Amino acid sequence: MTKTLGLIHTSATLVEVFAKLCAEHLPGVDTFNIVDDSLIKNTVAAGHLTPRTARRVGDHIGSAEAAGADHILVTCSSIGAAVEAAAPFTGVPVTRVDRPMADEAVALGTRIGVLATLTTTLDPTADLVRRSAAAAGKEISLTARVCEGAFEALMGGDAATHDALVAAALRELDVDVIVLAQASMARVAGTVETKAPVLASPPLAMKYLAGELAVDQ
């Protein structure tokens, strides 16, 4: 029986990114997308994930289940806490996009750098990495940094400035492994020489889902 993956995005720009990754890593898996950019807009405006937005994330996850998803992937790290809260009440597996990345980072080193373009994403991802380390029984040191102005540049259509700011921050971090907190930052991974490996959530999430959906690669 063909499996179906439902993807929930807070930016339309990620639909194409994940479509390509699904074609590469999940051949034969049907997909559909739910996009609601008000989720990230409201979170950024409030400076944190609000209960109202968290409830709406849960509503979208419920809609994806009702639409026939066998597994649901939420591609925005800023709303990760809402994803984890909704998962126990959902009849199919739900994955927050940055969890496989957090687990991989903990496996690779003890000095972990977390880089984001939004403070609303930095804190949830840093918290996830710390919890992954605790679950693995591993002590880590964590360096968290925001690339000021990068998100605004990308949303304004200036991808080059976004990429340059992220690349500059990558070069400055002196750690064992670097985590890119947002899926939108994955475009920079592999384009700049760094002292440490750079992890991006989209490809790692796809590899994880290939195993969960039993996809032959």
Short mmCIF file of N, CA, C and O in Angstrom, two decimals, residues 116-119 146-156 158-166:
data_model
loop_
_atom_site.label_atom_id
_atom_site.label_comp_id
_atom_site.label_asym_id
_atom_site.label_seq_id
_atom_site.Cartn_x
_atom_site.Cartn_y
_atom_site.Cartn_z
N ALA A 116 20.89 30.38 14.11
CA ALA A 116 19.53 30.67 13.65
C ALA A 116 19.48 32.09 13.09
O ALA A 116 20.38 32.89 13.32
N THR A 117 18.42 32.37 12.35
CA THR A 117 18.19 33.74 11.89
C THR A 117 17.03 34.38 12.65
O THR A 117 16.71 35.53 12.40
N LEU A 118 16.41 33.62 13.55
CA LEU A 118 15.33 34.13 14.39
C LEU A 118 15.53 33.66 15.82
O LEU A 118 15.83 32.48 16.05
N THR A 119 15.36 34.55 16.79
CA THR A 119 15.46 34.14 18.19
C THR A 119 14.34 33.16 18.54
O THR A 119 14.52 32.30 19.42
N VAL A 146 22.45 34.11 16.84
CA VAL A 146 21.47 34.57 15.84
C VAL A 146 22.19 35.39 14.77
O VAL A 146 23.01 36.26 15.10
N CYS A 147 21.90 35.11 13.52
CA CYS A 147 22.44 35.91 12.40
C CYS A 147 21.50 37.09 12.17
O CYS A 147 20.50 36.98 11.45
N GLU A 148 21.79 38.19 12.81
CA GLU A 148 20.91 39.36 12.75
C GLU A 148 20.76 39.85 11.31
O GLU A 148 21.75 40.01 10.59
N GLY A 149 19.52 40.08 10.92
CA GLY A 149 19.23 40.65 9.61
C GLY A 149 19.09 39.63 8.49
O GLY A 149 18.57 39.96 7.40
N ALA A 150 19.49 38.39 8.73
CA ALA A 150 19.45 37.39 7.66
C ALA A 150 18.01 37.00 7.30
O ALA A 150 17.67 36.89 6.12
N PHE A 151 17.18 36.79 8.31
CA PHE A 151 15.80 36.39 8.04
C PHE A 151 15.05 37.47 7.28
O PHE A 151 14.34 37.21 6.31
N GLU A 152 15.24 38.70 7.72
CA GLU A 152 14.56 39.83 7.06
C GLU A 152 15.02 39.94 5.60
O GLU A 152 14.21 40.23 4.71
N ALA A 153 16.31 39.70 5.36
CA ALA A 153 16.82 39.75 3.99
C ALA A 153 16.17 38.68 3.12
O ALA A 153 15.74 38.96 1.99
N LEU A 154 16.07 37.47 3.65
CA LEU A 154 15.48 36.38 2.88
C LEU A 154 14.01 36.64 2.59
O LEU A 154 13.53 36.44 1.46
N MET A 155 13.27 37.10 3.59
CA MET A 155 11.85 37.39 3.40
C MET A 155 11.65 38.56 2.44
O MET A 155 10.60 38.68 1.80
N GLY A 156 12.66 39.42 2.35
CA GLY A 156 12.59 40.55 1.43
C GLY A 156 13.08 40.23 0.04
O GLY A 156 13.14 41.11 -0.82
N ASP A 158 16.10 39.03 -0.74
CA ASP A 158 17.55 39.19 -0.89
C ASP A 158 18.25 37.95 -0.33
O ASP A 158 18.85 37.98 0.75
N ALA A 159 18.19 36.87 -1.08
CA ALA A 159 18.77 35.61 -0.63
C ALA A 159 20.29 35.70 -0.49
O ALA A 159 20.89 35.05 0.37
N ALA A 160 20.92 36.50 -1.35
CA ALA A 160 22.38 36.61 -1.33
C ALA A 160 22.87 37.18 0.00
O ALA A 160 23.86 36.69 0.57
N THR A 161 22.19 38.20 0.52
CA THR A 161 22.58 38.78 1.80
C THR A 161 22.35 37.78 2.92
O THR A 161 23.19 37.63 3.83
N HIS A 162 21.22 37.10 2.89
CA HIS A 162 20.94 36.05 3.87
C HIS A 162 22.06 35.03 3.90
O HIS A 162 22.61 34.70 4.96
N ASP A 163 22.44 34.53 2.74
CA ASP A 163 23.46 33.49 2.65
C ASP A 163 24.82 33.99 3.14
O ASP A 163 25.55 33.26 3.81
N ALA A 164 25.14 35.24 2.82
CA ALA A 164 26.43 35.81 3.22
C ALA A 164 26.50 35.95 4.74
O ALA A 164 27.54 35.67 5.35
N LEU A 165 25.42 36.38 5.36
CA LEU A 165 25.40 36.54 6.82
C LEU A 165 25.51 35.19 7.53
O LEU A 165 26.23 35.05 8.52
N VAL A 166 24.82 34.19 7.01
CA VAL A 166 24.88 32.86 7.60
C VAL A 166 26.27 32.27 7.41
O VAL A 166 26.86 31.69 8.34
#
